[in-house]
Amino acid sequence: MSTTVNHWINGAEYVSKSGRTFPVYDPALGTETKRVALADQNEINAAIKAAKDAFPKWRDESLAKRQQILFAFRELLNSRKGELAEIITSEHGKVLSDALGEITRGQEVVEFATGIPHLLKGFYTENASTGVDVYSLRQPLGVVGIISPFNFPAMVPMWFYPIAIAAGNTVVIKPSEKDPSASIWIAKLWKEAGLPDGVFNVLNGDKESVDGLLNSPDVESISFVGSTPIAKYIYENASRSGKRVQALGGAKNHMLVLPDADLELVADSAINAGFGSAGERCMAISVVVAVEPVADQLIPKIVERMGKLRTGDGRRSCDMGPLVTREHRDKVASYIDIAEKDGATVVVDGRNPKVDGEPNGFWLGPTLVDKVPTTSKVYTEEIFGPVLSIVRVKSYDEGVKLINSGAFGNGTAIFTNDGGAARRFQNEIEVGMVGINVPIPVPVAYYSFGGWKQSLFGDTKAHGVEGVHFFTRGKAVTSRWLDPSHGGINLGFPQN
Ligand code: NAD
């Protein structure tokens, strides 16, 4: 009998009675290993109520105490991240070293949030008017909702909740139903670190839970990460009901390679950013835009490296694991069929890969497609798998125009040894995160993560100062301690 992943509400496992579940697979085995509970309205209400009830006390907890709990959480996470990595690999499929990598990048945000006393400091102006002082405060919102995607079950939620909690909010997180166990493990760790019950709650579920969070008047904000159509839906519905919302969507990231670039570095970078995590990263490079005559020199270098990649079970010493589900593998593979039909050249075909793993795993080998027409769906749509496209352009200008004409604006990179070209690129490119000779430009935690255009709905990005801003409301206080000589009626605005 398979185990059920339940909810975590008010500091304890909450056994679902909804009667609805969803299968969780081990993608390298291709078998269902667990079921995840899908919450009904009662369970949605219970999670939100726990967070709401915990808020008044947590909001008033001293910054010193909150900071101590964050430090304790950081230490526990750091010392036990191997356990979490195994959970991630068993449900997502990414190789263990990559699972550890995502935890480490998430942990950076915990470390950033330990500085919350400094981050919440306001301004103070003495004698703004005679005997009148003005100062600013930042205060928590209340119950905040976090809805996360399957591809980073640990890191993406960690972009949000360390800062939300440090700032005094209480959290309901709705993880992806494809890999829900990481969030339950994290909930237990928070408890061990001393976080009061009800401050961090995990609600497992599907669209019903998402809509429950969107429709609840007790949820103040929504932080969403996932595909663009759902991000749009979240943004529109959350804004309509007056919630604060940041909704990060899909991506199609380009890497522009100029003829003067170091092609050994470019080939390594294309492999790492194209096939790491089997291409299931929102910052994966999916298109290499090669300024002529680069492509003919670069492709053999990429192909040679692809020949060395080992695809297989992430618990063995492989470079690339399986895709998350059979359906997703089939969908990604269908883009290789489309590429052939649309006249592209499939240089390396991953459809029948040699793998170090069980035959039923959701395998797709690394694939390289050259001369991809920019009208093909292979170019226009997000594939989210190990399929790297090459598009050839004649000039830097043509490359920039192509990238800027895309619907998404999450990440991009330029490879060149020309500082002037790189500087022009950073200025002209309409993308939120830019790498210069860096293929996966995920900003460190004290900067903010987020794209432009269809990659982010809302104006506030994840973590960094923007994250602190998102999870707090500003208040300006104008204060006078009475001097009796300043009395009297005055219906005008206070001036000086
Ligand atoms: P998804 O949009 O299918 O799911 C994301 C979340 O939305 C999940 O929790 C899911 O349960 C929920 N959801 C799914 N369908 C829903 C519906 N109809 N109504 C309401 N909620 C729904 O995304 P995914 O497949 O889990 O993740 C991959 C996507 O996430 C890719 O498009 C990727 O680019 C994107 N992503 C973006 C970023 C970023 O920072 N921009 C980061 C990671 C992933």
PDB file of C-alpha atoms in Angstrom, residues 3 18 38 83 90 98 102 124 129 132 144 155 158 206 282-283 298 338 353 380 413 416-417 422 463 474:
ATOM      1  CA  THR A   3       1.828   6.080   1.720  1.00  0.00           C
ATOM      2  CA  SER A  18     -11.199  14.773   1.444  1.00  0.00           C
ATOM      3  CA  LEU A  38      -5.824  16.966  -2.334  1.00  0.00           C
ATOM      4  CA  GLU A  83      17.983  14.015   3.661  1.00  0.00           C
ATOM      5  CA  SER A  90      12.964  10.504  -5.354  1.00  0.00           C
ATOM      6  CA  ASP A  98      21.651  19.154  -8.290  1.00  0.00           C
ATOM      7  CA  GLU A 102      18.916  23.909  -5.124  1.00  0.00           C
ATOM      8  CA  TYR A 124      13.289  58.999  11.309  1.00  0.00           C
ATOM      9  CA  SER A 129       7.455  70.597  11.510  1.00  0.00           C
ATOM     10  CA  VAL A 132       6.762  67.240  15.015  1.00  0.00           C
ATOM     11  CA  VAL A 144       0.484  34.962   3.104  1.00  0.00           C
ATOM     12  CA  MET A 155      14.358  26.365  -3.484  1.00  0.00           C
ATOM     13  CA  MET A 158      12.452  29.277   0.057  1.00  0.00           C
ATOM     14  CA  ASP A 206      -4.647  21.143  -6.740  1.00  0.00           C
ATOM     15  CA  CYS A 282      13.092  28.304 -15.492  1.00  0.00           C
ATOM     16  CA  MET A 283      16.611  29.645 -16.041  1.00  0.00           C
ATOM     17  CA  LEU A 298      30.458  25.547 -31.832  1.00  0.00           C
ATOM     18  CA  ILE A 338       7.806  18.920 -34.542  1.00  0.00           C
ATOM     19  CA  PRO A 353      18.524   7.194 -24.841  1.00  0.00           C
ATOM     20  CA  THR A 380       8.162  29.940 -29.786  1.00  0.00           C
ATOM     21  CA  ALA A 413      23.160  35.561 -21.481  1.00  0.00           C
ATOM     22  CA  THR A 416      31.776  37.621 -25.811  1.00  0.00           C
ATOM     23  CA  ASN A 417      35.202  39.009 -24.999  1.00  0.00           C
ATOM     24  CA  ALA A 422      28.421  43.184 -23.346  1.00  0.00           C
ATOM     25  CA  HIS A 463      13.737  37.869  -2.321  1.00  0.00           C
ATOM     26  CA  GLY A 474       4.813  50.669   4.981  1.00  0.00           C
TER      27      GLY A 474
END
